[in-house]
Tab-separated table of C-alpha atoms and ligand atoms in Angstrom:
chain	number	residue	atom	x	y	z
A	1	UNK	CA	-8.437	-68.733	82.776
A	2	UNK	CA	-9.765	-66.265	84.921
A	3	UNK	CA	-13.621	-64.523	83.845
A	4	UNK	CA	-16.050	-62.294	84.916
A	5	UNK	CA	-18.879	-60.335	84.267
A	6	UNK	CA	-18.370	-56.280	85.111
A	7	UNK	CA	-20.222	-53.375	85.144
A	8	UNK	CA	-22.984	-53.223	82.717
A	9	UNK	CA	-22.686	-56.920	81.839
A	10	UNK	CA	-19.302	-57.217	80.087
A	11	UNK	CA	-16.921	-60.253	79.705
A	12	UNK	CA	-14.071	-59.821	80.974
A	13	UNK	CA	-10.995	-61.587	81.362
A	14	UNK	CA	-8.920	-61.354	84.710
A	15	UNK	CA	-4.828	-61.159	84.071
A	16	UNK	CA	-2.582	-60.271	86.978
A	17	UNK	CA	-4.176	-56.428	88.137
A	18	UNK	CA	-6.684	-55.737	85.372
A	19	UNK	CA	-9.419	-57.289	83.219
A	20	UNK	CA	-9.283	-57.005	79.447
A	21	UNK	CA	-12.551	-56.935	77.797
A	22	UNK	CA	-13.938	-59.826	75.552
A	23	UNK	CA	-17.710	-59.423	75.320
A	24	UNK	CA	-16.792	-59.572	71.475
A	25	UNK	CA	-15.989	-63.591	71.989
A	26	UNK	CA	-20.201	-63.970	72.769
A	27	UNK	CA	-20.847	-61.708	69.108
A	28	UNK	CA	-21.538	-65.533	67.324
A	29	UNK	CA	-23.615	-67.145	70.215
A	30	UNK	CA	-27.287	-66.616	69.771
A	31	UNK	CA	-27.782	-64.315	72.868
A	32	UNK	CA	-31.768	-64.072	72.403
A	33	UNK	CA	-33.201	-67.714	71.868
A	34	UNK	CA	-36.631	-67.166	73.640
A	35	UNK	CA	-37.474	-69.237	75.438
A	36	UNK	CA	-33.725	-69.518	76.404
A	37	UNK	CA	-32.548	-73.209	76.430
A	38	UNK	CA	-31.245	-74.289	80.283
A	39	UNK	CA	-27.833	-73.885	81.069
A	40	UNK	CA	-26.011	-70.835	81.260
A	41	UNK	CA	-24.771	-69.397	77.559
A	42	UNK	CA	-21.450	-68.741	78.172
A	43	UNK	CA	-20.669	-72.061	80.039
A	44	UNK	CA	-22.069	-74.163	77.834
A	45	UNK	CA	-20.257	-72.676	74.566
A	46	UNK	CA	-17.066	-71.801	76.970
A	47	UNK	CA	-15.047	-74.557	75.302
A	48	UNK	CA	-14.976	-73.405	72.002
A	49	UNK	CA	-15.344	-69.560	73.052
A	50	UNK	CA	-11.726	-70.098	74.945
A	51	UNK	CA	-9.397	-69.641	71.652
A	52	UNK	CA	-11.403	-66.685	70.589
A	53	UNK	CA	-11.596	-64.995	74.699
A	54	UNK	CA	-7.600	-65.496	74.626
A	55	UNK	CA	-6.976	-63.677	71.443
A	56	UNK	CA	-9.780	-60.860	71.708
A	57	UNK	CA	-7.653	-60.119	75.220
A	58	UNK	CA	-4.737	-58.993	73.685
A	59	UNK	CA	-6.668	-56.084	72.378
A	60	UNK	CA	-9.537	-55.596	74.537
A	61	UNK	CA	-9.751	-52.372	76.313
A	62	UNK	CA	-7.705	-53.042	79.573
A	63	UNK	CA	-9.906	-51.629	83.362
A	64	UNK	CA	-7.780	-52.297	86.696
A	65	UNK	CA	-9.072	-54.659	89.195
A	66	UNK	CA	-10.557	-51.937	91.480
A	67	UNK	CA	-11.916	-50.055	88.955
A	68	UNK	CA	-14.865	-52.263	88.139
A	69	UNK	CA	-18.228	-53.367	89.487
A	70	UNK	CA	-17.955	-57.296	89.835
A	71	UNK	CA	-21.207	-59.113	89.077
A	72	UNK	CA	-21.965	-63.315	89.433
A	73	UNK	CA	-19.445	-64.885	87.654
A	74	UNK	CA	-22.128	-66.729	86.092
A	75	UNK	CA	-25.224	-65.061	84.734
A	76	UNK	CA	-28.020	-67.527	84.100
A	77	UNK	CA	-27.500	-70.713	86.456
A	78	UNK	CA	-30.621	-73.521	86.114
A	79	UNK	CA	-30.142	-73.722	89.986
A	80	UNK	CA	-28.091	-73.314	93.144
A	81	UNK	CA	-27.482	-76.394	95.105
A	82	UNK	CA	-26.285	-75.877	99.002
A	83	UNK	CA	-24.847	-78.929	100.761
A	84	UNK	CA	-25.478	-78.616	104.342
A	85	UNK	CA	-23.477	-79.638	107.576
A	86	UNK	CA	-20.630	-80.271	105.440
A	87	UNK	CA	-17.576	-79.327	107.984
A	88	UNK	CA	-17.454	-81.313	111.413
A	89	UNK	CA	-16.883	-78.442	113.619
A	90	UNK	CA	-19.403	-76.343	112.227
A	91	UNK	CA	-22.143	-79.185	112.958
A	92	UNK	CA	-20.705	-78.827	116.528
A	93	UNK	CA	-20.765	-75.186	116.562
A	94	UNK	CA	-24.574	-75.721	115.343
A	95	UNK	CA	-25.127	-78.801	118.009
A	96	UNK	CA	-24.483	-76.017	120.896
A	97	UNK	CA	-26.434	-73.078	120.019
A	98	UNK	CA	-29.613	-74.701	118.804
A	99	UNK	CA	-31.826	-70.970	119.681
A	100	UNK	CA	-29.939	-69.799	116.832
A	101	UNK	CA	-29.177	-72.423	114.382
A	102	UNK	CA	-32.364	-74.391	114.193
A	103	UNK	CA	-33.340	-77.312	115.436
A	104	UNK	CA	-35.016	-78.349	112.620
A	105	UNK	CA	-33.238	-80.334	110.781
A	106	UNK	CA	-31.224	-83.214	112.071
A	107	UNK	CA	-29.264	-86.092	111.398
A	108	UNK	CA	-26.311	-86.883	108.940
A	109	UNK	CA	-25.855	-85.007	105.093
A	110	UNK	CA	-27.291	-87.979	103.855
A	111	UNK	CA	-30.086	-88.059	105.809
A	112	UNK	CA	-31.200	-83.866	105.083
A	113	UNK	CA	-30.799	-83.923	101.430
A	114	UNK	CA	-29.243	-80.956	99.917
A	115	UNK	CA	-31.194	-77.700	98.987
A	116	UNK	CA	-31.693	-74.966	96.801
A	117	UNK	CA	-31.449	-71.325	96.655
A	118	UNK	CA	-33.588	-69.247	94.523
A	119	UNK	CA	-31.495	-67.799	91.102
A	120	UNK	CA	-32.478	-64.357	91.557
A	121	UNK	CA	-30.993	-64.528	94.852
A	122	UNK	CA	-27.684	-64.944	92.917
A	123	UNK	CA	-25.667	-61.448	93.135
A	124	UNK	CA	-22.079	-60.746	92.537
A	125	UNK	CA	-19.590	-59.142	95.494
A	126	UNK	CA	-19.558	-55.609	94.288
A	127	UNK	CA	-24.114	-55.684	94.354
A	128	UNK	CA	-23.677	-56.419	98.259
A	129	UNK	CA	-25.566	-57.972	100.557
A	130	UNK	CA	-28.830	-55.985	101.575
A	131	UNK	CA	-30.477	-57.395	104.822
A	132	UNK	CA	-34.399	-57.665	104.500
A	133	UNK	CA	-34.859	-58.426	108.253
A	134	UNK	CA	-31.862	-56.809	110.242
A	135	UNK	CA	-33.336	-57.275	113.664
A	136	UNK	CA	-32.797	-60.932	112.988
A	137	UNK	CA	-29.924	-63.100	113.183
A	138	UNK	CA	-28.118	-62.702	109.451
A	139	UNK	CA	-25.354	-64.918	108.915
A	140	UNK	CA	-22.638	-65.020	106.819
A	141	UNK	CA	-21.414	-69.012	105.402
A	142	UNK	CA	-18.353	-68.712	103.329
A	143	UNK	CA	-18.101	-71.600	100.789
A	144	UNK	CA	-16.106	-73.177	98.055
A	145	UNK	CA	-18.225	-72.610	94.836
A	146	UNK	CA	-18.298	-75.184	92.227
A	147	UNK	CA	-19.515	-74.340	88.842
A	148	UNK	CA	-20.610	-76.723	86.272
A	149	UNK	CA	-19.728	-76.703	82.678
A	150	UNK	CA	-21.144	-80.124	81.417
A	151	UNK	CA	-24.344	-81.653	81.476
A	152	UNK	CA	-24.874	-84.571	83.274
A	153	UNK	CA	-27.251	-86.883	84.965
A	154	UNK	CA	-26.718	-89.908	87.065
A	155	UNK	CA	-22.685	-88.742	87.000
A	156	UNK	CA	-20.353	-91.128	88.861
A	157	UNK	CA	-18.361	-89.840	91.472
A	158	UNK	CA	-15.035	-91.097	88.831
A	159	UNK	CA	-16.469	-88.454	86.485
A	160	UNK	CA	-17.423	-85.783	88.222
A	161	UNK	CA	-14.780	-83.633	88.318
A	162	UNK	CA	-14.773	-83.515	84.903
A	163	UNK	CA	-18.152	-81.324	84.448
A	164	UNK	CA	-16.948	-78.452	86.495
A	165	UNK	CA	-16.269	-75.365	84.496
A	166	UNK	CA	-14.344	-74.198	87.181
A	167	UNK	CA	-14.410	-72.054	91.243
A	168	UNK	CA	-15.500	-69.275	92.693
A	169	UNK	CA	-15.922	-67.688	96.159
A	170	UNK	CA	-19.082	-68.074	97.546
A	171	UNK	CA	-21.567	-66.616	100.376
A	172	UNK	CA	-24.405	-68.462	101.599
A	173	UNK	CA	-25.971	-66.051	103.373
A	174	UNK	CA	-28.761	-66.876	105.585
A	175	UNK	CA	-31.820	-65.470	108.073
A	176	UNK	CA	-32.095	-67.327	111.049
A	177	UNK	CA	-35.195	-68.686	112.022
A	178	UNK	CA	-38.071	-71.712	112.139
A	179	UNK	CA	-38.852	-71.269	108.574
A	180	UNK	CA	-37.926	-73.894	105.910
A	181	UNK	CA	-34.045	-73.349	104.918
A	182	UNK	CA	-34.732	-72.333	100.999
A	183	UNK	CA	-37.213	-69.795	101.981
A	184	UNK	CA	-34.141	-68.116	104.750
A	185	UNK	CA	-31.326	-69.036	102.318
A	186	UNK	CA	-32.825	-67.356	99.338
A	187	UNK	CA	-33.824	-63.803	100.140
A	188	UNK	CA	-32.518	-61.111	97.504
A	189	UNK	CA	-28.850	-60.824	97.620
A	190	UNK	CA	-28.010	-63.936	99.913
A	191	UNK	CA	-26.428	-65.939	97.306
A	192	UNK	CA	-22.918	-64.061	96.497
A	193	UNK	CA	-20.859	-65.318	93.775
A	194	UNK	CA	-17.470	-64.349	92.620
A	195	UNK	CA	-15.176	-61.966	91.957
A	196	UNK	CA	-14.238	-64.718	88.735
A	197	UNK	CA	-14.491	-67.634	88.053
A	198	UNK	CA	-11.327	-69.836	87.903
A	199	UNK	CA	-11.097	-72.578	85.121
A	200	UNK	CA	-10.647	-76.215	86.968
A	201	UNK	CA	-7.336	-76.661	84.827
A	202	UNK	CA	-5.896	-73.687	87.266
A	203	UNK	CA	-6.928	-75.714	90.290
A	204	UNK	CA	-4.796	-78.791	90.524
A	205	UNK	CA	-6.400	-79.518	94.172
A	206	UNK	CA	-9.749	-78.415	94.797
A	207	UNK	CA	-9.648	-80.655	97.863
A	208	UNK	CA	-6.980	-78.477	99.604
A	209	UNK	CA	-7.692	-74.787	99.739
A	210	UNK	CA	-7.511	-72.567	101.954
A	211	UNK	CA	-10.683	-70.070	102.712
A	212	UNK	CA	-11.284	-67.567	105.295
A	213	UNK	CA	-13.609	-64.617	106.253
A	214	UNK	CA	-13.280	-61.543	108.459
A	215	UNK	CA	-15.587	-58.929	109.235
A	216	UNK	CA	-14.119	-55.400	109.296
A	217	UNK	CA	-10.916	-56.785	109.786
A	218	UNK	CA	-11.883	-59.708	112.386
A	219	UNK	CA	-11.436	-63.509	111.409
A	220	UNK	CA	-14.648	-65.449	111.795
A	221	UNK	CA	-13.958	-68.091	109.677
A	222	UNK	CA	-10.883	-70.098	108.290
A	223	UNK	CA	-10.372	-73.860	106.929
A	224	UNK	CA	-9.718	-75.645	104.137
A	225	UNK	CA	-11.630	-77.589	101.867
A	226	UNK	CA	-9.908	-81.031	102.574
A	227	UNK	CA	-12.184	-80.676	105.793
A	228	UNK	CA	-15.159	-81.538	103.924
A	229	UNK	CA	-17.442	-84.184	105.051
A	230	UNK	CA	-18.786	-85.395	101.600
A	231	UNK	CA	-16.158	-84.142	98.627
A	232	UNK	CA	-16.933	-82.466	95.355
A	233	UNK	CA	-16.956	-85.456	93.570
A	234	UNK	CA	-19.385	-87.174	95.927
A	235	UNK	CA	-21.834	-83.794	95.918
A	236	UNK	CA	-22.010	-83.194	92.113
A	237	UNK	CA	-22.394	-87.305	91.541
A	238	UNK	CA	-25.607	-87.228	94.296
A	239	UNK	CA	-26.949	-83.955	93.677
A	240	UNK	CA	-26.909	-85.482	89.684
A	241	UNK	CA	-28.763	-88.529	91.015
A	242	UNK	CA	-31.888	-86.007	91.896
A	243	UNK	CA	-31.714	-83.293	88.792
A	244	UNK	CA	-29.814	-83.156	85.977
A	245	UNK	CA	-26.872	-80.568	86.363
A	246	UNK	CA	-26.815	-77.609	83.358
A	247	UNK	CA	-23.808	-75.564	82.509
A	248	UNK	CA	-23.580	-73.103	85.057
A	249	UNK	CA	-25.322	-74.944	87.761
A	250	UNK	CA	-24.001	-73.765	91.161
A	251	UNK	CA	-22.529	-75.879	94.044
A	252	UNK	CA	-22.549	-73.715	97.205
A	253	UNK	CA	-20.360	-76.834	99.054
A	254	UNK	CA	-20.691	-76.118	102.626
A	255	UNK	CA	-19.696	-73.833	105.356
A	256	UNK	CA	-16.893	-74.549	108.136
A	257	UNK	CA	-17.023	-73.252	111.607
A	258	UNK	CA	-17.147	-69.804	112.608
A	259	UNK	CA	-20.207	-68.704	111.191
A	260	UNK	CA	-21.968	-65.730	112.898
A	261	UNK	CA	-24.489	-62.607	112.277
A	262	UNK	CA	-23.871	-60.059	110.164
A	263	UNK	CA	-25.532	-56.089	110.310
A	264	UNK	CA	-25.438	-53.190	107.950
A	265	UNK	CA	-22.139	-51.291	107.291
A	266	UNK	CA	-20.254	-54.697	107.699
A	267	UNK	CA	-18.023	-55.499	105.100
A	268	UNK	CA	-17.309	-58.864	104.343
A	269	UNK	CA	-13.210	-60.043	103.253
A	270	UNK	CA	-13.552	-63.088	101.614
A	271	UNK	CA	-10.500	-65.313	100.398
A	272	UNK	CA	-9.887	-68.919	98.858
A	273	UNK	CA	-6.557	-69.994	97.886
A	274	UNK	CA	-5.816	-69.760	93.993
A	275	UNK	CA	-9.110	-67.885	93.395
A	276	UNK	CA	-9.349	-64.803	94.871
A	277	UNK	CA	-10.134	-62.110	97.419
A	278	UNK	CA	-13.339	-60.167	97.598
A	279	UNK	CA	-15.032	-58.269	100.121
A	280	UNK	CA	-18.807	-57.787	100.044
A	281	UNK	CA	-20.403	-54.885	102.044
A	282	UNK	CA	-23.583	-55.297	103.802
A	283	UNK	CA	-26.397	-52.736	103.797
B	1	MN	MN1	-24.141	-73.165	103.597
């Protein structure tokens, strides 16, 4: 199962070249509980919703794929979790240009922790990127995103492919600089999600995919997720270790090699294997 959010907020589901319209399927979940419990809505009632989002499709007013605005495949995450210096050769790629990737932090995964990016940093491909500070260094990081769908704390690493709700493509778009890494990492906009999010029954490997990025038609970046240092498993077990991980939660899992600035008028084309393509402009 393939779903987004579109335009003005609507549900849709993606089939082949268009999306059919289910917002309807969210018409029994109580939508304004103030204050809101954590964990996104629609990932935490997804299991049940699925019947009624398959059916509704058959009817539901049918948009082609380029016809719509794509917004975060998930609306109301508790938290976005980056794992840092996750692919070998972009630690060396780091290691040799320490003016522009910082200095500051050092040593192994285990040893730097992983981080968060601020929510309303969280923006879907067809918002864009919008630079704050374009005479610095902006970089694009094209990730694997993992989304979770089950609460858990304390998760062993044999379980923890069984809370993710499913993948999307994600940017982890940062300002270079001395500053701490959540303050660069979660300006307005830097956190892209999307275009859908693909159910983790669709992926049978999400340790062998495929990803790359260009920039107006040049490759910057290509790999594939078995290059991971620490796996999914191992990143949603430890990050669970720290905080408890809510429906909707975001892994941001790491970037490979390849990573450089970006500047307005760019456009970002971003692909994963079994997911999706998406390109993002920057402004
Ligand atoms: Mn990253």
């Amino acid at each position: 199962m393939r779903l987004c959010w579109f335009n003005d907020f609507r549900l849709g589901l993606v089939r082949e070249d268009h999306i059919r319209d289910v917002t309807r399927a969210l018409e029994d979940v109580d939508r304004y509980t103030y204050p809101a419990q954590k964990g996104d809505l629609l990932l935490s009632n997804l299991d049940r919703l699925r019947p009624i989002i398959n059916r509704l499709a058959d009817t539901g007013v049918a948009h082609g794929i380029r016809d719509v605005r794509f917004l975060s495949p998930v609306a109301q995450p508790t938290k976005i979790i980056g794992t840092p210096v996750n692919y070998l050769k972009h630690i060396e790629e780091a290691q040799a240009d320490l003016k522009a990737f910082t200095s500051r932090y050092q040593g192994s995964i285990h040893e730097q922790g992983l981080f968060l990016k601020a929510v309303s940093a969280l923006v879907g491909p067809s918002e864009g990127v919008t630079l704050r500070f374009p005479d610095r260094r902006n970089d694009h990081e094209m990730e694997l995103g993992v989304i979770i769908g089950r609460k858990g704390s304390n998760i062993a690493e044999s379980d923890a492919l069984e809370h993710v709700a499913g993948y999307a493509i994600a940017l982890d778009m940062v300002v270079r600089g001395s500053e701490d890494r959540s303050f660069r990492k979660s300006i307005d906009s830097y956190a892209v999600l999307g275009p859908w999010l693909v159910t983790a029954d669709e992926i049978a490997d999400p340790s062998n995919l495929a990803f790359s990025l260009s920039v107006n038609g040049t490759l910057r970046q290509a790999s594939n997720t078995k290059f991971m240092i620490l796996n999914i498993a191992e990143q949603i077990s430890w990050a669970s270790q720290f905080y408890t991980l809510w429906p909707g939660d975001i892994i941001m899992t790491g970037t490979c090699e390849g990573v450089g600035p970006v500047h307005p008028g760019d456009v970002m084309h971003c692909e994963i294997e079994g997911i999706a393509t998406m390109d993002v402009a920057v402004n």
